Amino acid sequence: MKDDRINSIMDSDKTWERPATNRPRMPRSQRAKQFAPFDALSGLSEILRQAEEEHVKEQERK
């Protein structure tokens, strides 16, 4: 039954149309910025490096 519905949708000749909106389309250059990678834990690697150095120094003292 579910397969019949899927097949009927896939076999349909109707094309999908974007819904009407009052907003202007955003340029691709602007859209790309919202998905740009970011460093959520900025500075973490520096803190870990410092902690490692302190730990090594402690171990050398023993």
Short mmCIF file of N, CA and C in Angstrom, two decimals:
data_model
loop_
_atom_site.label_atom_id
_atom_site.label_comp_id
_atom_site.label_asym_id
_atom_site.label_seq_id
_atom_site.Cartn_x
_atom_site.Cartn_y
_atom_site.Cartn_z
N MET A 1 0.84 -1.20 0.00
CA MET A 1 0.00 0.00 0.00
C MET A 1 0.87 1.25 0.00
N LYS A 2 1.89 1.27 0.89
CA LYS A 2 2.78 2.42 0.95
C LYS A 2 3.56 2.55 -0.36
N ASP A 3 3.98 1.41 -0.92
CA ASP A 3 4.72 1.43 -2.17
C ASP A 3 3.88 2.01 -3.30
N ASP A 4 2.58 1.74 -3.28
CA ASP A 4 1.70 2.28 -4.32
C ASP A 4 1.66 3.80 -4.26
N ARG A 5 1.61 4.34 -3.04
CA ARG A 5 1.59 5.81 -2.90
C ARG A 5 2.90 6.42 -3.38
N ILE A 6 4.00 5.78 -3.01
CA ILE A 6 5.31 6.29 -3.43
C ILE A 6 5.44 6.24 -4.94
N ASN A 7 5.05 5.12 -5.53
CA ASN A 7 5.14 4.99 -6.98
C ASN A 7 4.25 5.99 -7.69
N SER A 8 3.07 6.25 -7.15
CA SER A 8 2.17 7.21 -7.80
C SER A 8 2.75 8.63 -7.74
N ILE A 9 3.43 8.94 -6.65
CA ILE A 9 4.06 10.26 -6.54
C ILE A 9 5.22 10.36 -7.52
N MET A 10 6.02 9.31 -7.59
CA MET A 10 7.20 9.34 -8.47
C MET A 10 6.80 9.33 -9.94
N ASP A 11 5.70 8.69 -10.27
CA ASP A 11 5.26 8.62 -11.65
C ASP A 11 4.47 9.85 -12.08
N SER A 12 4.17 10.71 -11.15
CA SER A 12 3.38 11.90 -11.44
C SER A 12 4.14 12.83 -12.38
N ASP A 13 3.42 13.48 -13.27
CA ASP A 13 4.04 14.43 -14.20
C ASP A 13 4.10 15.83 -13.62
N LYS A 14 3.57 16.01 -12.43
CA LYS A 14 3.56 17.34 -11.82
C LYS A 14 4.97 17.72 -11.41
N THR A 15 5.29 18.98 -11.60
CA THR A 15 6.59 19.47 -11.16
C THR A 15 6.39 20.29 -9.89
N TRP A 16 7.39 20.27 -9.06
CA TRP A 16 7.31 21.01 -7.81
C TRP A 16 7.59 22.48 -8.07
N GLU A 17 6.78 23.34 -7.50
CA GLU A 17 6.99 24.78 -7.65
C GLU A 17 7.27 25.38 -6.29
N ARG A 18 8.17 26.34 -6.28
CA ARG A 18 8.51 27.04 -5.03
C ARG A 18 7.29 27.85 -4.59
N PRO A 19 6.93 27.77 -3.30
CA PRO A 19 5.79 28.56 -2.82
C PRO A 19 6.05 30.06 -2.94
N ALA A 20 5.01 30.81 -3.15
CA ALA A 20 5.15 32.26 -3.26
C ALA A 20 5.58 32.84 -1.92
N THR A 21 6.40 33.88 -1.97
CA THR A 21 6.86 34.51 -0.74
C THR A 21 7.03 36.01 -0.98
N ASN A 22 6.95 36.76 0.09
CA ASN A 22 7.15 38.21 -0.01
C ASN A 22 8.61 38.59 0.18
N ARG A 23 9.43 37.65 0.59
CA ARG A 23 10.84 37.93 0.83
C ARG A 23 11.63 37.87 -0.47
N PRO A 24 12.58 38.78 -0.62
CA PRO A 24 13.45 38.68 -1.80
C PRO A 24 14.39 37.50 -1.64
N ARG A 25 14.80 36.93 -2.75
CA ARG A 25 15.72 35.79 -2.69
C ARG A 25 17.08 36.25 -2.19
N MET A 26 17.68 35.47 -1.33
CA MET A 26 18.99 35.79 -0.78
C MET A 26 20.06 35.38 -1.79
N PRO A 27 21.04 36.26 -2.04
CA PRO A 27 22.11 35.89 -2.97
C PRO A 27 22.91 34.71 -2.43
N ARG A 28 23.47 33.91 -3.33
CA ARG A 28 24.24 32.74 -2.92
C ARG A 28 25.40 33.12 -2.01
N SER A 29 26.01 34.25 -2.28
CA SER A 29 27.16 34.67 -1.45
C SER A 29 26.75 34.89 0.00
N GLN A 30 25.54 35.36 0.22
CA GLN A 30 25.05 35.56 1.58
C GLN A 30 24.62 34.23 2.21
N ARG A 31 24.00 33.37 1.40
CA ARG A 31 23.54 32.09 1.93
C ARG A 31 24.71 31.23 2.38
N ALA A 32 25.79 31.30 1.66
CA ALA A 32 26.95 30.46 2.00
C ALA A 32 27.51 30.83 3.36
N LYS A 33 27.40 32.07 3.77
CA LYS A 33 27.97 32.50 5.04
C LYS A 33 27.29 31.83 6.23
N GLN A 34 26.02 31.54 6.12
CA GLN A 34 25.34 30.95 7.26
C GLN A 34 25.76 29.50 7.50
N PHE A 35 26.39 28.88 6.50
CA PHE A 35 26.85 27.51 6.67
C PHE A 35 28.37 27.43 6.79
N ALA A 36 29.03 28.55 6.93
CA ALA A 36 30.49 28.56 7.03
C ALA A 36 30.93 27.88 8.32
N PRO A 37 32.03 27.15 8.26
CA PRO A 37 32.51 26.50 9.48
C PRO A 37 32.96 27.53 10.51
N PHE A 38 32.84 27.19 11.76
CA PHE A 38 33.28 28.08 12.81
C PHE A 38 33.92 27.24 13.91
N ASP A 39 34.74 27.87 14.71
CA ASP A 39 35.43 27.17 15.79
C ASP A 39 34.64 27.37 17.07
N ALA A 40 33.79 26.40 17.39
CA ALA A 40 32.94 26.51 18.57
C ALA A 40 33.75 26.50 19.86
N LEU A 41 34.90 25.87 19.82
CA LEU A 41 35.75 25.78 21.01
C LEU A 41 37.05 26.55 20.77
N SER A 42 36.91 27.79 20.34
CA SER A 42 38.10 28.57 20.03
C SER A 42 38.99 28.70 21.26
N GLY A 43 40.27 28.48 21.05
CA GLY A 43 41.23 28.58 22.14
C GLY A 43 41.45 27.28 22.90
N LEU A 44 40.63 26.28 22.65
CA LEU A 44 40.76 25.02 23.39
C LEU A 44 42.11 24.36 23.14
N SER A 45 42.55 24.33 21.90
CA SER A 45 43.81 23.65 21.60
C SER A 45 44.98 24.34 22.30
N GLU A 46 44.94 25.65 22.42
CA GLU A 46 46.01 26.38 23.13
C GLU A 46 45.99 26.04 24.62
N ILE A 47 44.82 25.97 25.21
CA ILE A 47 44.70 25.62 26.63
C ILE A 47 45.19 24.20 26.87
N LEU A 48 44.84 23.28 25.98
CA LEU A 48 45.30 21.90 26.12
C LEU A 48 46.82 21.81 25.99
N ARG A 49 47.39 22.58 25.08
CA ARG A 49 48.84 22.59 24.90
C ARG A 49 49.53 23.08 26.17
N GLN A 50 48.99 24.15 26.76
CA GLN A 50 49.56 24.69 28.00
C GLN A 50 49.45 23.68 29.14
N ALA A 51 48.31 23.02 29.24
CA ALA A 51 48.12 22.01 30.29
C ALA A 51 49.10 20.86 30.11
N GLU A 52 49.32 20.47 28.86
CA GLU A 52 50.27 19.39 28.59
C GLU A 52 51.68 19.79 29.01
N GLU A 53 52.07 21.02 28.68
CA GLU A 53 53.41 21.51 29.06
C GLU A 53 53.57 21.51 30.58
N GLU A 54 52.55 21.97 31.29
CA GLU A 54 52.61 21.99 32.76
C GLU A 54 52.72 20.57 33.32
N HIS A 55 51.98 19.66 32.73
CA HIS A 55 52.02 18.27 33.19
C HIS A 55 53.41 17.67 32.95
N VAL A 56 53.99 17.94 31.80
CA VAL A 56 55.32 17.41 31.48
C VAL A 56 56.34 17.98 32.46
N LYS A 57 56.25 19.27 32.75
CA LYS A 57 57.18 19.89 33.70
C LYS A 57 57.05 19.27 35.09
N GLU A 58 55.81 19.00 35.51
CA GLU A 58 55.58 18.35 36.81
C GLU A 58 56.22 16.97 36.85
N GLN A 59 56.06 16.23 35.78
CA GLN A 59 56.61 14.88 35.72
C GLN A 59 58.13 14.89 35.72
N GLU A 60 58.72 15.92 35.11
CA GLU A 60 60.18 16.02 35.07
C GLU A 60 60.75 16.34 36.45
N ARG A 61 59.98 17.07 37.26
CA ARG A 61 60.43 17.43 38.61
C ARG A 61 60.46 16.21 39.53
N LYS A 62 59.66 15.22 39.27
CA LYS A 62 59.56 14.05 40.16
C LYS A 62 60.72 13.11 39.99
#
